[in-house]
């Protein structure tokens, strides 16, 4: 209930003005966001590299309402990829299809994603399409298929274990050779399309992870959940999948000690590093994931 309310709040323009306008909110959001600029995103990625972790840069923004905004965001990504190439960083990018104008003009979105994937291929890094709300799930899966059919091999997407359709998407996209990021899912979805009970979401995650480890292409297991990480480690060992044949992924600012422990144990660990000024919806989803984050945030606001 609280989670759903916070996720709905992430879509409110009025609340965005109240929260995002306050310096204290921004300071707290910086726990989860590297900063406003590409330089800050790259600096965070370099710091992670020094700890043995790779990165995926996310230029914050979503649900754009005109083509110009989408083109500006695309340029931010191609610039980021040029810099990644110049610096030789072990860092891919994560892109939201609605930031590339999916809801404005699907053809434009496909064109811009093509530019980003081409720029990524030039510097030899991977592009993951973030998975957003259920209204764009099928379109996102189809975009990956379309880009791959056009010869782009370094593109995949996230899949959400809370969606009932995901098991089939995992099989469908694995057949297309796509490297997938498996996460639980961060949006508010109805029971008709999504599992609502934690046990069901986790069981779906474990089953999809096992399928990816056995049949998928370089699985990217995105979770901070100790139990699911343990199950994935066991499944990989049982299936004889080497520690360099898949990776764990976590969010910037979340469970850094667990990240370090996995690196020490010889696992690959990639951190999702968001940067940019449009941090409000991303930040609200992070609050929704953990009630303690919300309590901390509300106390800080009260005390300013
Ligand atoms: C690299 C990466 C990429 C992602 N991409 C997408 C995407 O494309 N689409 C999408 O819908 N979702 C995405 N997510 C978010 C994901 O769907 C979950 O909402 C989020 O990861 C929390 O789920 P969990 O698996 O960590 O398990 P949970 O059960 O939520 O968390 C397990 C434990 O991790 C810690 N934790 C989790 N979240 C937080 C937090 N915000 N702050 C502090 N501690 C926390 C807590 O200790 C918690 O007990 C992504 C997550 C990661 C790690």
XYZ file of C-alpha atoms and ligand atoms in Angstrom:
357
model
C 0.000 0.000 0.000
C 2.752 2.477 1.066
C 4.870 1.244 -1.832
C 2.043 1.822 -4.328
C 1.372 5.305 -2.902
C 5.028 6.288 -3.235
C 5.244 4.937 -6.770
C 2.089 6.907 -7.711
C 3.692 9.958 -6.037
C 6.692 9.540 -8.340
C 4.331 10.433 -11.224
C 2.842 13.566 -9.578
C 3.977 16.866 -11.108
C 2.697 18.804 -8.058
C 4.632 16.663 -5.553
C 7.667 16.792 -7.782
C 7.646 20.608 -7.479
C 7.323 20.374 -3.672
C 10.037 17.752 -3.181
C 12.534 18.351 -5.992
C 12.650 22.103 -5.316
C 14.147 21.646 -1.829
C 17.890 21.595 -1.361
C 17.554 18.996 1.418
C 15.710 16.582 -0.919
C 18.473 16.885 -3.465
C 21.144 16.253 -0.824
C 19.381 13.046 0.250
C 18.786 11.989 -3.358
C 22.557 12.213 -3.845
C 22.836 9.002 -1.844
C 21.329 7.259 -4.888
C 22.452 9.598 -7.701
C 26.048 10.389 -8.697
C 25.310 14.070 -9.448
C 23.804 16.372 -12.051
C 26.507 16.083 -14.712
C 28.188 13.487 -16.920
C 31.524 14.376 -15.280
C 30.062 13.397 -11.919
C 28.660 10.162 -13.369
C 32.062 9.308 -14.829
C 33.857 10.194 -11.581
C 31.560 7.783 -9.691
C 32.257 5.089 -12.285
C 36.023 5.591 -11.938
C 35.725 5.295 -8.142
C 33.763 2.049 -8.552
C 36.372 0.710 -10.980
C 39.018 1.255 -8.305
C 36.939 -1.082 -6.087
C 36.807 -3.786 -8.784
C 33.241 -2.944 -9.886
C 32.012 -2.085 -13.360
C 29.255 0.403 -14.125
C 26.237 1.182 -16.226
C 25.469 4.879 -16.642
C 21.887 6.065 -16.625
C 21.097 9.605 -17.791
C 18.046 10.338 -15.638
C 14.798 11.117 -17.424
C 11.660 9.294 -18.531
C 8.266 9.718 -20.195
C 9.335 12.642 -22.383
C 6.493 14.483 -24.082
C 8.168 15.840 -27.207
C 10.713 14.834 -29.833
C 13.197 17.573 -28.926
C 13.521 16.295 -25.359
C 14.118 12.790 -26.702
C 16.832 14.010 -29.084
C 18.566 15.942 -26.278
C 18.573 12.809 -24.103
C 19.931 10.723 -26.984
C 22.793 13.215 -27.415
C 23.574 12.961 -23.693
C 23.973 9.199 -24.167
C 26.165 9.385 -27.261
C 28.383 11.939 -25.478
C 28.587 9.646 -22.456
C 29.560 6.729 -24.700
C 32.271 8.801 -26.407
C 33.721 9.646 -22.985
C 33.504 5.997 -21.861
C 35.465 5.063 -24.992
C 38.078 7.826 -24.531
C 38.683 6.808 -20.917
C 38.507 3.064 -21.620
C 36.037 2.539 -18.763
C 34.352 -0.808 -18.131
C 30.943 0.816 -18.283
C 27.806 0.346 -20.368
C 24.634 2.425 -20.453
C 21.035 1.904 -19.366
C 18.306 3.687 -21.320
C 14.570 4.136 -20.784
C 12.586 3.767 -24.035
C 10.081 6.441 -22.896
C 13.027 8.851 -22.521
C 13.731 8.249 -26.227
C 10.156 9.196 -27.072
C 8.446 5.781 -27.160
C 5.121 7.355 -26.162
C 5.546 10.283 -28.578
C 6.699 8.586 -31.786
C 7.697 4.918 -31.798
C 9.691 5.382 -35.030
C 11.745 8.175 -33.466
C 12.420 6.004 -30.385
C 13.690 3.173 -32.599
C 15.886 5.616 -34.557
C 17.425 7.150 -31.409
C 18.026 3.774 -29.783
C 19.740 2.708 -33.009
C 22.081 5.714 -32.660
C 22.858 4.864 -29.046
C 23.497 1.183 -29.740
C 25.720 2.086 -32.710
C 27.725 4.484 -30.504
C 28.012 1.744 -27.844
C 29.235 -0.780 -30.387
C 31.897 1.690 -31.545
C 33.395 1.662 -28.044
C 32.602 -2.005 -27.341
C 30.102 -1.688 -24.489
C 26.594 -2.982 -23.819
C 23.235 -1.180 -23.819
C 20.421 -2.321 -21.547
C 16.919 -0.956 -22.078
C 15.410 -0.368 -18.654
C 11.996 -1.972 -18.210
C 9.320 0.524 -17.249
C 5.566 0.197 -16.650
C 3.340 -2.514 -18.132
C 2.056 -0.198 -20.875
C 5.465 -0.384 -22.589
C 6.599 -3.939 -21.744
C 5.694 -5.498 -25.094
C 7.068 -2.503 -27.023
C 10.377 -2.726 -25.128
C 10.742 -6.463 -25.778
C 9.905 -5.854 -29.461
C 12.496 -3.044 -29.650
C 15.219 -5.414 -28.451
C 14.152 -8.013 -31.007
C 14.065 -5.404 -33.760
C 17.475 -3.921 -32.906
C 19.020 -7.374 -32.715
C 17.417 -8.427 -36.006
C 19.053 -5.327 -37.537
C 22.450 -6.731 -36.503
C 22.970 -4.933 -33.177
C 24.306 -7.593 -30.834
C 25.168 -5.399 -27.828
C 21.604 -4.693 -26.758
C 19.286 -6.350 -24.258
C 16.750 -5.225 -21.691
C 15.666 -5.623 -18.107
C 12.921 -8.108 -17.265
C 10.814 -7.922 -14.102
C 10.123 -11.092 -12.109
C 6.895 -9.616 -10.687
C 5.252 -9.725 -14.134
C 3.390 -12.937 -14.954
C 4.561 -12.710 -18.572
C 8.271 -12.501 -17.724
C 9.063 -16.211 -17.802
C 7.910 -16.258 -21.435
C 9.822 -13.041 -22.226
C 12.981 -14.580 -20.770
C 12.631 -17.570 -23.091
C 11.679 -15.383 -26.070
C 14.581 -12.941 -25.624
C 17.073 -15.686 -24.764
C 16.209 -17.331 -28.072
C 17.091 -13.998 -29.738
C 20.471 -14.145 -27.953
C 19.849 -11.084 -25.775
C 21.754 -10.623 -22.512
C 19.069 -9.801 -19.936
C 19.041 -7.933 -16.633
C 16.718 -9.740 -14.233
C 15.168 -7.554 -11.508
C 12.055 -7.804 -9.333
C 10.327 -4.715 -10.757
C 9.886 -1.209 -9.352
C 6.483 -0.024 -10.603
C 2.944 -0.413 -9.233
C 1.236 -3.090 -11.302
C -2.209 -4.702 -10.829
C -2.717 -8.326 -9.856
C -4.063 -9.102 -13.334
C -0.535 -8.799 -14.764
C 1.777 -9.032 -11.739
C 2.451 -11.254 -8.740
C 1.734 -9.237 -5.613
C 3.002 -11.581 -2.903
C 6.700 -11.410 -2.103
C 7.028 -15.227 -2.130
C 5.639 -15.371 -5.681
C 7.885 -12.553 -6.962
C 10.920 -14.264 -5.400
C 9.974 -17.715 -6.767
C 9.579 -16.187 -10.223
C 12.984 -14.476 -9.819
C 14.699 -17.727 -8.803
C 13.124 -19.662 -11.695
C 14.051 -16.983 -14.277
C 17.597 -16.722 -12.873
C 18.048 -20.470 -13.156
C 16.738 -20.458 -16.733
C 19.091 -17.614 -17.662
C 22.082 -19.312 -16.066
C 21.332 -22.539 -17.903
C 20.163 -21.250 -21.298
C 20.683 -17.473 -21.435
C 23.429 -15.194 -22.704
C 25.582 -13.623 -19.973
C 22.849 -13.160 -17.316
C 22.797 -9.875 -15.359
C 21.227 -10.616 -11.995
C 20.078 -7.331 -10.464
C 19.062 -7.671 -6.832
C 20.189 -6.740 -3.311
C 18.273 -9.674 -1.836
C 20.638 -11.967 0.125
C 18.436 -15.010 -0.338
C 18.121 -14.620 -4.129
C 21.842 -13.928 -4.454
C 22.580 -17.092 -2.453
C 20.208 -19.133 -4.628
C 21.836 -17.770 -7.812
C 25.315 -18.562 -6.493
C 24.219 -22.130 -5.705
C 22.477 -22.558 -9.076
C 25.550 -21.302 -10.958
C 27.820 -23.714 -9.048
C 25.425 -26.631 -9.606
C 25.128 -25.866 -13.341
C 28.878 -25.375 -13.727
C 28.506 -21.716 -14.784
C 31.779 -19.879 -14.133
C 31.938 -16.647 -12.106
C 32.962 -14.775 -15.245
C 29.956 -16.021 -17.232
C 27.351 -13.865 -15.456
C 27.239 -10.816 -13.208
C 25.375 -9.389 -10.256
C 24.100 -5.825 -10.491
C 23.166 -3.371 -7.738
C 22.109 0.242 -7.533
C 24.463 3.107 -6.722
C 24.308 3.774 -2.988
C 22.513 0.538 -2.071
C 24.202 -2.172 0.028
C 27.829 -1.243 -0.817
C 29.121 -3.707 1.800
C 27.327 -6.572 0.070
C 28.736 -5.333 -3.245
C 32.264 -5.453 -1.790
C 31.722 -8.956 -0.386
C 30.680 -10.304 -3.800
C 33.734 -8.724 -5.443
C 35.958 -10.283 -2.755
C 34.364 -13.676 -3.501
C 35.355 -13.322 -7.166
C 31.955 -12.445 -8.649
C 31.461 -9.778 -11.279
C 29.556 -6.813 -9.910
C 28.123 -3.936 -11.941
C 26.675 -0.818 -10.347
C 23.849 1.180 -11.927
C 25.002 4.804 -11.786
C 22.337 7.449 -12.456
C 23.266 11.060 -13.158
C 21.323 14.123 -14.296
C 18.865 16.631 -12.938
C 15.665 14.593 -13.436
C 16.168 12.531 -10.276
C 12.723 12.868 -8.688
C 10.876 9.754 -10.028
C 13.999 7.595 -9.657
C 14.455 8.772 -6.066
C 10.781 8.125 -5.191
C 11.056 4.544 -6.463
C 14.108 4.064 -4.205
C 12.101 5.362 -1.239
C 9.292 2.954 -2.134
C 11.670 -0.014 -1.993
C 12.594 0.483 1.631
C 10.367 2.115 4.287
C 13.476 3.046 6.326
C 14.559 5.328 3.456
C 11.250 7.164 3.664
C 11.473 7.591 7.449
C 14.985 9.002 7.096
C 13.854 11.364 4.338
C 10.801 12.653 6.246
C 12.868 13.238 9.415
C 15.456 15.200 7.423
C 12.744 17.348 5.829
C 11.115 17.985 9.232
C 14.441 19.082 10.703
C 15.208 21.676 7.986
C 21.055 -2.716 -11.354
C 19.571 -2.614 -11.186
C 18.809 -2.211 -12.263
C 17.419 -2.126 -12.141
N 16.657 -1.849 -13.255
C 15.315 -1.884 -13.154
C 14.483 -1.751 -14.306
O 14.954 -1.600 -15.435
N 13.135 -1.792 -14.130
C 12.562 -1.968 -12.908
O 11.334 -2.020 -12.806
N 13.328 -2.092 -11.791
C 14.672 -2.054 -11.884
N 15.438 -2.217 -10.756
C 14.805 -2.150 -9.417
C 14.305 -3.509 -8.968
O 13.206 -3.895 -9.762
C 13.866 -3.484 -7.480
O 12.854 -2.533 -7.299
C 14.997 -3.164 -6.513
O 16.203 -3.702 -6.928
C 14.697 -3.735 -5.116
O 14.559 -5.125 -5.202
P 15.632 -6.173 -4.613
O 15.759 -7.260 -5.620
O 16.862 -5.483 -4.252
O 14.902 -6.828 -3.379
P 14.256 -6.204 -2.083
O 13.579 -7.330 -1.399
O 13.451 -5.001 -2.406
O 15.518 -5.724 -1.249
C 16.396 -6.618 -0.611
C 17.203 -5.818 0.396
O 18.025 -4.873 -0.298
C 18.014 -3.612 0.334
N 17.426 -2.602 -0.556
C 16.690 -2.815 -1.656
N 16.332 -1.647 -2.224
C 16.858 -0.670 -1.443
C 16.847 0.748 -1.501
N 16.215 1.417 -2.464
N 17.494 1.437 -0.519
C 18.148 0.786 0.456
N 18.190 -0.559 0.564
C 17.549 -1.281 -0.377
C 17.256 -3.800 1.611
O 18.162 -4.165 2.627
C 16.331 -4.959 1.307
O 15.965 -5.671 2.452
C 16.804 -2.371 -10.875
C 17.594 -2.776 -9.808
C 18.951 -2.921 -9.947
C 19.741 -3.413 -8.796
